[in-house]
PDB file of C-alpha atoms and ligand atoms in Angstrom:
ATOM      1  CA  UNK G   1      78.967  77.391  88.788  1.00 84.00           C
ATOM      2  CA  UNK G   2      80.067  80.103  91.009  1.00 94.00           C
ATOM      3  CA  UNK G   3      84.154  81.691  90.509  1.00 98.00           C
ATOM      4  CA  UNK G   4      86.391  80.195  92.714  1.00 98.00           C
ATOM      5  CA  UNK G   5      88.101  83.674  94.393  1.00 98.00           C
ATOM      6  CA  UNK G   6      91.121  83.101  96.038  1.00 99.00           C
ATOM      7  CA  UNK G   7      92.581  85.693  98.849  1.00 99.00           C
ATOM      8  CA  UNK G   8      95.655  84.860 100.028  1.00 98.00           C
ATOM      9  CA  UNK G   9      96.844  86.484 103.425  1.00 98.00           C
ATOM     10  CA  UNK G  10      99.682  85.804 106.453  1.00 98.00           C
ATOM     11  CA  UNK G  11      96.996  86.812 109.083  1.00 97.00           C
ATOM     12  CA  UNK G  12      96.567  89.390 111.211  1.00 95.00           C
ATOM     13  CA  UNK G  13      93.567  90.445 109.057  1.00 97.00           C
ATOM     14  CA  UNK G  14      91.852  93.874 109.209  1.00 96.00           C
ATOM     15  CA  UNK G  15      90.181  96.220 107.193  1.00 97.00           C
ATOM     16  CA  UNK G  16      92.287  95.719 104.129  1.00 97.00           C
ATOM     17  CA  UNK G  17      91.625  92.327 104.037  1.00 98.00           C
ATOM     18  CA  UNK G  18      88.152  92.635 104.893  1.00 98.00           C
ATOM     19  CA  UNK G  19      87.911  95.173 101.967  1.00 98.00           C
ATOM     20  CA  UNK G  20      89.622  92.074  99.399  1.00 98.00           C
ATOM     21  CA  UNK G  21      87.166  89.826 100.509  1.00 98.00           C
ATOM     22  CA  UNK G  22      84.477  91.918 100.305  1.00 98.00           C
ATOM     23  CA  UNK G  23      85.058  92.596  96.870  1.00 98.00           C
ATOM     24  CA  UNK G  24      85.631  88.962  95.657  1.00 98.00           C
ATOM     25  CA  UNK G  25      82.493  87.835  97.206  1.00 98.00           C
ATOM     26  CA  UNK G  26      81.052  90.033  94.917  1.00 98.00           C
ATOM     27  CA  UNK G  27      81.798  87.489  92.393  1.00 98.00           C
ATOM     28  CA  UNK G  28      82.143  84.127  93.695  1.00 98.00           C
ATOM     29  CA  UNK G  29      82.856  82.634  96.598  1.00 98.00           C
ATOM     30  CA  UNK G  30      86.007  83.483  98.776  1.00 98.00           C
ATOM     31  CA  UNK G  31      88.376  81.313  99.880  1.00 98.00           C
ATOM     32  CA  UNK G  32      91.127  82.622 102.413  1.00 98.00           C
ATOM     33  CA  UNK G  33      94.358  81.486 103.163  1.00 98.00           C
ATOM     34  CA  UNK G  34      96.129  82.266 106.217  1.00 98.00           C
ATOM     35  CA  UNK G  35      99.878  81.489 106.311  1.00 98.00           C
ATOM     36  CA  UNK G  36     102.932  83.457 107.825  1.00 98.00           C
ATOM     37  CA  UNK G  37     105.591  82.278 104.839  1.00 98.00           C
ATOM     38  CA  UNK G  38     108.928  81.913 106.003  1.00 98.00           C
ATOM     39  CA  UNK G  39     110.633  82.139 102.776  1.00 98.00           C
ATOM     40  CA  UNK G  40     109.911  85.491 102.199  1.00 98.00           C
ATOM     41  CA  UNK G  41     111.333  86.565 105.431  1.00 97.00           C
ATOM     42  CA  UNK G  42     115.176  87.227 105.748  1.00 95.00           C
ATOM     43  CA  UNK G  43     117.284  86.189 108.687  1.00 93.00           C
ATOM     44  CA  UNK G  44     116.932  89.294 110.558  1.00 91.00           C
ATOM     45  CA  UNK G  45     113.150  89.991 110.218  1.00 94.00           C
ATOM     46  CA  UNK G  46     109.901  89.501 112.182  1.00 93.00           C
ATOM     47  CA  UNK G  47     109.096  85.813 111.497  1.00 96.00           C
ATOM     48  CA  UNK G  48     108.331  85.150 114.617  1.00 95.00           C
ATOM     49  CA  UNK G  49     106.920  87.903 116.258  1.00 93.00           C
ATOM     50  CA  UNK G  50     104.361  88.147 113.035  1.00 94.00           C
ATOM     51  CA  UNK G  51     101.204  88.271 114.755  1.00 94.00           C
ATOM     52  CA  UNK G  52      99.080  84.840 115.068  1.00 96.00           C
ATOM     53  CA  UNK G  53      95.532  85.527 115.495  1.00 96.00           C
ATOM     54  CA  UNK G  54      93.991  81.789 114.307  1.00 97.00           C
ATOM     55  CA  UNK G  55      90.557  81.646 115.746  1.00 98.00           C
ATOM     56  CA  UNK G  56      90.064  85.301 115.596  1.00 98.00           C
ATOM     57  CA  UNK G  57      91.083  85.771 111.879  1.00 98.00           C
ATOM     58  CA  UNK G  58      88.858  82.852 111.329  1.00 98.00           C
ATOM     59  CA  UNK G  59      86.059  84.722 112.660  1.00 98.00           C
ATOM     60  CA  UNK G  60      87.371  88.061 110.742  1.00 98.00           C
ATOM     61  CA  UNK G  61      87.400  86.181 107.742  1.00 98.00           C
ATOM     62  CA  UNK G  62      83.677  84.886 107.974  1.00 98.00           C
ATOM     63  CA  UNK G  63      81.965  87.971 109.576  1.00 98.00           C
ATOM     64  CA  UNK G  64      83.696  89.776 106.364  1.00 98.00           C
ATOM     65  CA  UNK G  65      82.510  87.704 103.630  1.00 98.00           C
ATOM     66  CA  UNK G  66      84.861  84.157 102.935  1.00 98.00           C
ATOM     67  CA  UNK G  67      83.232  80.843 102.918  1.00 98.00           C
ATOM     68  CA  UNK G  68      86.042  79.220 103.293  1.00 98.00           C
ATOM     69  CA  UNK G  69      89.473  80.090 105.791  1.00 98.00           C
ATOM     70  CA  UNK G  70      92.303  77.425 104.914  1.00 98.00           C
ATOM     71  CA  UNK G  71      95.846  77.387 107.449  1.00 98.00           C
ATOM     72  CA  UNK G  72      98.120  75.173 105.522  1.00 98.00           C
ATOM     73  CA  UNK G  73     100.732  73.687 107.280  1.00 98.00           C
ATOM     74  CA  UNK G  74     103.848  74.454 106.804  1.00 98.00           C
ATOM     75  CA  UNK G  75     104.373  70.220 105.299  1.00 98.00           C
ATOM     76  CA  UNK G  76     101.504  70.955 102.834  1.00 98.00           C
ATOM     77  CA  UNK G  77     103.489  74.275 101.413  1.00 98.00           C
ATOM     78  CA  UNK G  78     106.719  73.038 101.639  1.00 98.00           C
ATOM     79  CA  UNK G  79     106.808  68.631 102.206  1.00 97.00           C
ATOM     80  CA  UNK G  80     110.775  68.781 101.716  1.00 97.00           C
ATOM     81  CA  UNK G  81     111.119  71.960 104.125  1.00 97.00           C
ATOM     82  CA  UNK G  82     111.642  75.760 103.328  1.00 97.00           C
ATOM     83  CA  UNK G  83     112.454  76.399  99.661  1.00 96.00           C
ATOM     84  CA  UNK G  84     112.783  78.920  96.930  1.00 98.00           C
ATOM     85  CA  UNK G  85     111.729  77.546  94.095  1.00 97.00           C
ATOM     86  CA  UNK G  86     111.120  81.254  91.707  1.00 98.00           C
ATOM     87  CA  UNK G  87     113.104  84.247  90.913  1.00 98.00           C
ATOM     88  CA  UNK G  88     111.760  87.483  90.786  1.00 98.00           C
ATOM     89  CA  UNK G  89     114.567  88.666  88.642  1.00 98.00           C
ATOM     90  CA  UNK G  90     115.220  92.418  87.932  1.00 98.00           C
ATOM     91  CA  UNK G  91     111.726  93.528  88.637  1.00 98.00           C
ATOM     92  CA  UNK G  92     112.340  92.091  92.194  1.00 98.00           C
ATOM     93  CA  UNK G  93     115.267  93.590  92.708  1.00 98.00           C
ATOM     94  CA  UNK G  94     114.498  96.979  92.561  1.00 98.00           C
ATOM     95  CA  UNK G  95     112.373  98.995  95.877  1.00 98.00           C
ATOM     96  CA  UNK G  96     111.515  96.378  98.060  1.00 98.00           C
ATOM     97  CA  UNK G  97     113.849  93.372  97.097  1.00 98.00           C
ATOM     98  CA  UNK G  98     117.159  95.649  96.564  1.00 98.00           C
ATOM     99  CA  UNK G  99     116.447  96.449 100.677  1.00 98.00           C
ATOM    100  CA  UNK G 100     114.506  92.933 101.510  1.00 97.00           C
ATOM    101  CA  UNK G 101     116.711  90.445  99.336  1.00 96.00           C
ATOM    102  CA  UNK G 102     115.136  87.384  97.759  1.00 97.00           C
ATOM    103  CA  UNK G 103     111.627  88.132  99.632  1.00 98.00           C
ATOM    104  CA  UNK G 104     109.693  88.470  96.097  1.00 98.00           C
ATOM    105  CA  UNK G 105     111.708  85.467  95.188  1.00 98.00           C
ATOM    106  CA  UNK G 106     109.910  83.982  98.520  1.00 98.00           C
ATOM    107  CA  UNK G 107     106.738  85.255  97.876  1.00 98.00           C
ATOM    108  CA  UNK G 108     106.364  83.947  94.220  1.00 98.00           C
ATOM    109  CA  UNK G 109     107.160  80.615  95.723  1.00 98.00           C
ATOM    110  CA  UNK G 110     104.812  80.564  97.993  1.00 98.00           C
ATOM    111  CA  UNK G 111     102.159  82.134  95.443  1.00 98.00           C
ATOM    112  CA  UNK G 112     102.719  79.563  92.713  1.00 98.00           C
ATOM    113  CA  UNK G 113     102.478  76.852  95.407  1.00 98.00           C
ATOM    114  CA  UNK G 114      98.929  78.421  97.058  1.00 98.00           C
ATOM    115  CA  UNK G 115      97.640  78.628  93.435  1.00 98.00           C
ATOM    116  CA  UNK G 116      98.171  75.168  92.513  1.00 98.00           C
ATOM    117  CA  UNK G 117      96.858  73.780  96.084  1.00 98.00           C
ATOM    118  CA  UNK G 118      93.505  75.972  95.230  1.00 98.00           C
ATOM    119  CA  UNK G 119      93.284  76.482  91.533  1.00 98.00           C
ATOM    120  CA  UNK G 120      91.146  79.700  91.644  1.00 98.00           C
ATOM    121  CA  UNK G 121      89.674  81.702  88.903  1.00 98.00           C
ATOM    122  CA  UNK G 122      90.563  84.766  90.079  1.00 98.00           C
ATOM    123  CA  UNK G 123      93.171  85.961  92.620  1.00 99.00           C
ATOM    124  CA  UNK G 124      93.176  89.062  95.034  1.00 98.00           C
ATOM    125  CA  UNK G 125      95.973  91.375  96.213  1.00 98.00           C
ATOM    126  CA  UNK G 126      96.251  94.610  97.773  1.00 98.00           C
ATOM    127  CA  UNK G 127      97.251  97.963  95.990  1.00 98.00           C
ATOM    128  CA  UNK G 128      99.141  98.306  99.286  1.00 98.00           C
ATOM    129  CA  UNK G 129     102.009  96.325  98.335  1.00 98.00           C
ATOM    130  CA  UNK G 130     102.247  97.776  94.834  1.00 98.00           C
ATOM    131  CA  UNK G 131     105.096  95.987  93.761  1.00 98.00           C
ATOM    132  CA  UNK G 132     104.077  92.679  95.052  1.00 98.00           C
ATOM    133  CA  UNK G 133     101.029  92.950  92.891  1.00 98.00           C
ATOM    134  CA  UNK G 134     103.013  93.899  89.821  1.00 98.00           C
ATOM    135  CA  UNK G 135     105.005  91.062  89.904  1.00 98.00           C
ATOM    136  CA  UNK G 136     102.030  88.658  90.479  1.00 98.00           C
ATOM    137  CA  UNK G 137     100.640  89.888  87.720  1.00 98.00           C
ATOM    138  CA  UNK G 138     102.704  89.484  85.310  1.00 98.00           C
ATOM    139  CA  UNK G 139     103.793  86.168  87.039  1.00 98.00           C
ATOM    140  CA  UNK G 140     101.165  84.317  86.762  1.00 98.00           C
ATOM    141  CA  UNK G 141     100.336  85.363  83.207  1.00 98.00           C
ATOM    142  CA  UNK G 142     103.813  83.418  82.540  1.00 96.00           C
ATOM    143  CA  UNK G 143     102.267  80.018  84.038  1.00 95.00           C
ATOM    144  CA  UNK G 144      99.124  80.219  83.023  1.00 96.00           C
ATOM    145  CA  UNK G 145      97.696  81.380  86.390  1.00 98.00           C
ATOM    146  CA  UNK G 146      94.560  83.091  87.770  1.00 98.00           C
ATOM    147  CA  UNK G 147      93.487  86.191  86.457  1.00 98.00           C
ATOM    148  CA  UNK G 148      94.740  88.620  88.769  1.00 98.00           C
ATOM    149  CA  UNK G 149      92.660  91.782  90.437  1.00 98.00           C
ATOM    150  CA  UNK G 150      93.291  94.566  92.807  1.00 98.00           C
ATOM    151  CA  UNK G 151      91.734  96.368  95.535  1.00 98.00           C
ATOM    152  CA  UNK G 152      92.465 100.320  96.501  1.00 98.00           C
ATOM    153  CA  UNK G 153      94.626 100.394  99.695  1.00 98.00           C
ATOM    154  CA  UNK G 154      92.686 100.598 102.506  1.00 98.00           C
ATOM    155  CA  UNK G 155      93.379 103.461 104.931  1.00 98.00           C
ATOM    156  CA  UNK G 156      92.336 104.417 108.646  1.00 97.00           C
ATOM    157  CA  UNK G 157      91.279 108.180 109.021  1.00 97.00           C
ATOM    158  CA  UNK G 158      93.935 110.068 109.407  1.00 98.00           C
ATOM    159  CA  UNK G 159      95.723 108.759 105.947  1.00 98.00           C
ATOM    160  CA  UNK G 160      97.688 105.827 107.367  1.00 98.00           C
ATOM    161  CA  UNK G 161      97.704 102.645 105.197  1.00 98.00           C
ATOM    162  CA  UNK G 162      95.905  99.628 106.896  1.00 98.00           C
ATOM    163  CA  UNK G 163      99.143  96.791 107.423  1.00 96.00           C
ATOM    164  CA  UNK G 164      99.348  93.816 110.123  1.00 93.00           C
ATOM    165  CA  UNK G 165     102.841  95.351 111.293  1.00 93.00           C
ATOM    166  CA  UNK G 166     100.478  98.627 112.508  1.00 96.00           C
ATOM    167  CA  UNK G 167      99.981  96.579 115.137  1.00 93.00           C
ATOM    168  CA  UNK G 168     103.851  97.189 116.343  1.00 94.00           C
ATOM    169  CA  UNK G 169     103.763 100.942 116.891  1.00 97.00           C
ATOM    170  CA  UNK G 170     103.555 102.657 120.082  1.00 98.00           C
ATOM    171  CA  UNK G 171     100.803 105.783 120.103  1.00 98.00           C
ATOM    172  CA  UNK G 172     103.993 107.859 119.170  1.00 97.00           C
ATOM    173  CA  UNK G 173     105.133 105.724 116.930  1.00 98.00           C
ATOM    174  CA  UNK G 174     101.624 106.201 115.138  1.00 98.00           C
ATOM    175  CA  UNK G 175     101.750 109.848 114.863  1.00 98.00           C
ATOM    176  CA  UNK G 176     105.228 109.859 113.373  1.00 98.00           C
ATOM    177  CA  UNK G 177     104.266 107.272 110.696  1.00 98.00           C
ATOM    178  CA  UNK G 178     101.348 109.890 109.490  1.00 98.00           C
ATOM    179  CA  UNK G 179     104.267 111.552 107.341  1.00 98.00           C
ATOM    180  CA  UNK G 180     104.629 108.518 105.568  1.00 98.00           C
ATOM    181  CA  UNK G 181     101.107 109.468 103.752  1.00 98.00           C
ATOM    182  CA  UNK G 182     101.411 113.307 104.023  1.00 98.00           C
ATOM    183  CA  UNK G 183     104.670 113.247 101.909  1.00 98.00           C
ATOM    184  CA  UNK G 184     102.724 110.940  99.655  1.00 98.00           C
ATOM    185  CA  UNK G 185     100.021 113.416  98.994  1.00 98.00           C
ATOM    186  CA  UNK G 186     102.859 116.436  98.788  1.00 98.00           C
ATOM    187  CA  UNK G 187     104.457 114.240  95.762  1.00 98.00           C
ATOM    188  CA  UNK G 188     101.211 113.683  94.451  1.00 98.00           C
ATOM    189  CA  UNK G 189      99.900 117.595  94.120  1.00 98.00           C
ATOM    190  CA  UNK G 190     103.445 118.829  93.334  1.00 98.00           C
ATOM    191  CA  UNK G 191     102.417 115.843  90.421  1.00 98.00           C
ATOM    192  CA  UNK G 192      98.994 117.190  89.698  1.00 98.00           C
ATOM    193  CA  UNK G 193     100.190 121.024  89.038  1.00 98.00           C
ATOM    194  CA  UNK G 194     101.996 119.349  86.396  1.00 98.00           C
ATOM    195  CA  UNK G 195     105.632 118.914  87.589  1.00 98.00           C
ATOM    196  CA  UNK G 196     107.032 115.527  85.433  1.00 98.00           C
ATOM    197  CA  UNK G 197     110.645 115.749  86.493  1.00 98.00           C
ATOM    198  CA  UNK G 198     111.477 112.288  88.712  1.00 98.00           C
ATOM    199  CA  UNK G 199     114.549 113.679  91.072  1.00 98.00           C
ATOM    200  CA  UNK G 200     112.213 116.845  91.749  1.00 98.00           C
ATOM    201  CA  UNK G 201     109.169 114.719  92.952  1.00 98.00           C
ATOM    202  CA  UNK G 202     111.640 112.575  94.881  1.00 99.00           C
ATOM    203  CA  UNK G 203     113.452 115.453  96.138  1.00 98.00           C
ATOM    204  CA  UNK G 204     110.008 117.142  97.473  1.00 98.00           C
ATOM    205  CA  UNK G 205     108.676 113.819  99.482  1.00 98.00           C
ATOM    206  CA  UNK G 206     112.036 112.840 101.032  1.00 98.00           C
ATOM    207  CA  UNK G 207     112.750 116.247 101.780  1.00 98.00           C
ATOM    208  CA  UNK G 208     109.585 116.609 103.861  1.00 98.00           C
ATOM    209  CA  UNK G 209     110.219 112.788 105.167  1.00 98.00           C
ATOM    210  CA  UNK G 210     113.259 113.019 106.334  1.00 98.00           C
ATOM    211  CA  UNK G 211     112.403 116.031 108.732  1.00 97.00           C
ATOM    212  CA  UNK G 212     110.613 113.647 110.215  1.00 95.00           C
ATOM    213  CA  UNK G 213     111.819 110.092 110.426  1.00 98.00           C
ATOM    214  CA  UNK G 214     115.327 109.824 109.960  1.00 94.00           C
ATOM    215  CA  UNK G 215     115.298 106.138 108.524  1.00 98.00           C
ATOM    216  CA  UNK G 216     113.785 106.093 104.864  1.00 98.00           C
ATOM    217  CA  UNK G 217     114.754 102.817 102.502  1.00 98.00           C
ATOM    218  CA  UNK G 218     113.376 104.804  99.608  1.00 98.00           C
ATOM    219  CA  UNK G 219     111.110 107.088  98.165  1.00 98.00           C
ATOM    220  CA  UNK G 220     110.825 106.699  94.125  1.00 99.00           C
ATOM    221  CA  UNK G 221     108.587 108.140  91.475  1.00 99.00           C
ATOM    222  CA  UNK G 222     108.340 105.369  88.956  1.00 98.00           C
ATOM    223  CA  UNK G 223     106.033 104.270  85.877  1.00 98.00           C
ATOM    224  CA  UNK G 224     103.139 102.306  87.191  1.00 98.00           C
ATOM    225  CA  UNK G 225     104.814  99.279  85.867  1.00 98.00           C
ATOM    226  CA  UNK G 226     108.251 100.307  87.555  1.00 98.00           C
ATOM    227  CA  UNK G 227     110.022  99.698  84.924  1.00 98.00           C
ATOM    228  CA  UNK G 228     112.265 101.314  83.684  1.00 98.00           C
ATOM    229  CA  UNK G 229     113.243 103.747  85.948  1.00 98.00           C
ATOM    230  CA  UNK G 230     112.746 107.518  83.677  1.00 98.00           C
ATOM    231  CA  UNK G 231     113.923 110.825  84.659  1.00 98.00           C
ATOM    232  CA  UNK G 232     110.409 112.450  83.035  1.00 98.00           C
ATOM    233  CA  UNK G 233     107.262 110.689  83.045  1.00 98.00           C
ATOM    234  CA  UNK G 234     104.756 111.329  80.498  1.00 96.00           C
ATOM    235  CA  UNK G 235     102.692 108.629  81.645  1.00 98.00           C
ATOM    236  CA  UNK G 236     100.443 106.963  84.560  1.00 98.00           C
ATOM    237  CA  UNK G 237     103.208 106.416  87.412  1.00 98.00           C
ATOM    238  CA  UNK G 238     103.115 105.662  91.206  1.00 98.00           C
ATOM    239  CA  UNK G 239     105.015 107.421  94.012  1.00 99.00           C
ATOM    240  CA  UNK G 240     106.481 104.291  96.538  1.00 99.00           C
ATOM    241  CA  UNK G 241     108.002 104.791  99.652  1.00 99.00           C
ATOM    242  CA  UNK G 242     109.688 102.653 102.835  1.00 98.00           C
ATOM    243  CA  UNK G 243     110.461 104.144 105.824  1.00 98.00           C
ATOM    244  CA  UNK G 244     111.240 102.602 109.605  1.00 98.00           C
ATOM    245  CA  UNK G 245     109.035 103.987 112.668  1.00 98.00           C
ATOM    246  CA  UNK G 246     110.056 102.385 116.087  1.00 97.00           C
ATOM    247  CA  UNK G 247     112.153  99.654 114.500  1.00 95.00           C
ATOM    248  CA  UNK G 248     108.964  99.280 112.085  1.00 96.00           C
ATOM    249  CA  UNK G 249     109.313  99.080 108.637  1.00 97.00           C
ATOM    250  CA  UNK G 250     106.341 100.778 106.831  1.00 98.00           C
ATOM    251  CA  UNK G 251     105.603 100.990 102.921  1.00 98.00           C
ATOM    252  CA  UNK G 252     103.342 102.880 101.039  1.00 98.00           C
ATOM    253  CA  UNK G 253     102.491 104.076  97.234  1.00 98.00           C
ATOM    254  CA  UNK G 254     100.097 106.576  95.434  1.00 98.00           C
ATOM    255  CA  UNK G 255      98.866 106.554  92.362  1.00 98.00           C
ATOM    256  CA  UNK G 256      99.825 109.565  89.859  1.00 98.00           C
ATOM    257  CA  UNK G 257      97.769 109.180  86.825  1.00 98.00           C
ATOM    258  CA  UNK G 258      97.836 112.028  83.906  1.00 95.00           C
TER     259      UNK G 258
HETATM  260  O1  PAF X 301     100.899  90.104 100.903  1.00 92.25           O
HETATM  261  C1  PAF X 301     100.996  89.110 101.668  1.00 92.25           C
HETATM  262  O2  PAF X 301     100.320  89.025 102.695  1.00 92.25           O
HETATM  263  C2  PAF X 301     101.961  87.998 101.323  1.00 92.25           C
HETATM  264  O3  PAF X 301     103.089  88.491 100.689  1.00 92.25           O
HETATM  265  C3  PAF X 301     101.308  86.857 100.513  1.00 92.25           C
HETATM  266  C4  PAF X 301     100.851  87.341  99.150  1.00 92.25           C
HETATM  267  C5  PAF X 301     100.131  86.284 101.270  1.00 92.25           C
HETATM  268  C6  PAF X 301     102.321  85.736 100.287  1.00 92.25           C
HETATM  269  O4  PAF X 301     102.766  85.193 101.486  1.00 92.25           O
END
């Protein structure tokens, strides 16, 4: 019997996505969920303005590999309305959830509940949103989940990562949010001549950053499992970063191996 692969998504698919579900149909067959989560989106976010693209994700979905695209309803997800049900504790804090509280706590929830609806053997996420895949991972080793496997974030040709909220910037807006990578990459070679010391690394991307967009939530050189945070890595690590372009909020990572 063929592996049941499961890729969930909120829509608005493109490359990236197409890239997930390319690779899981290399082992089974895909299913794809599309479903804009509104626990995982605080008050003041883009929950409604998330772009809604049914019949043409559908179609994005198909041409790109899935047998199967599946919109729950918000009453299959959640019967008694909106909950949290998981907490993402410390490793959801940090990054992401100490600027975006309670959305890993949101997007656990919702995770849990997609992989009990579908019961896959294997799950795919996107290297994109580093931290969301780290705490998938480990989370669904606690509950006896679906093995979990990753894809390399996707990028367009001049170095931006692939994301739905792209869609948002003006052509100026694009050209700003190029730095976002660049500073990536000058972390990553100041990493590769050897340099080990955390604050330095920092120092060198948000430095370079900040020249250039004056809103950054963080930049952090971390161990590839995040934590704990160290002030010298002798290890395999990532570089993450979140910065806001046009009233955009963008994140990124890079690997840094040894
Ligand atoms: O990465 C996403 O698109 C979402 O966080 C996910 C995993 C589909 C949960 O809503």
């Amino acid at each position: 019997m063929k592996k049941k692969i499961f890729v969930p998504t909120m829509g608005a698919l493109h490359k990236g996505h197409a890239s997930l579900i390319k690779e899981g149909s290399k082992i089974g067959d895909v299913i794809v969920s599309i479903f804009v989560n509104p626990t995982q989106f605080g008050a003041n976010e883009d929950f409604d303005s998330y772009p809604r693209r049914k019949e043409d994700d559908f179609a994005y979905a198909i041409s790109s590999g899935a047998k199967e695209v599946w919109f729950p309803t918000l009453d299959e997800i959640y019967p008694d309305g909106p909950f949290i049900s998981e907490s993402s504790g410390e490793l959801g804090s940090i990054l992401e959830g100490s600027f975006r509280p309670g959305f890993f706590d949101g997007v656990l929830t919702v995770v849990k509940k997609l992989f009990q609806i579908v019961e896959p053997d294997v799950a795919i996420f996107g290297e994109k949103d580093w931290q969301q895949l780290v705490l998938v991972k480990e989370f669904s080793k606690m509950f006896n989940g679906p093995e979990i496997m990753s894809v390399k974030t996707k990028r367009d040709n001049n170095g931006l990562a692939l994301s739905s909220r792209n869609s948002y910037l003006s052509k100026d807006g694009y050209s700003q949010s190029l730095y976002i990578p660049e500073a990536l990459l000058k972390v990553k070679t100041a990493w590769s001549e050897g340099l080990r010391d955390v604050r330095t690394l920092e120092a060198i991307g948000i430095d370079f950053l900040s020249e250039k967009i004056s809103k950054i939530d963080y930049l952090e050189v971390r161990p590839s499992f995040l934590l704990p945070k160290l002030d010298i890595l002798n290890q395999d690590a990532r570089v993450l970063v979140a910065a806001w372009v046009e009233g955009t909020r963008l994140i990124d990572n890079e690997e840094l191996t040894l």
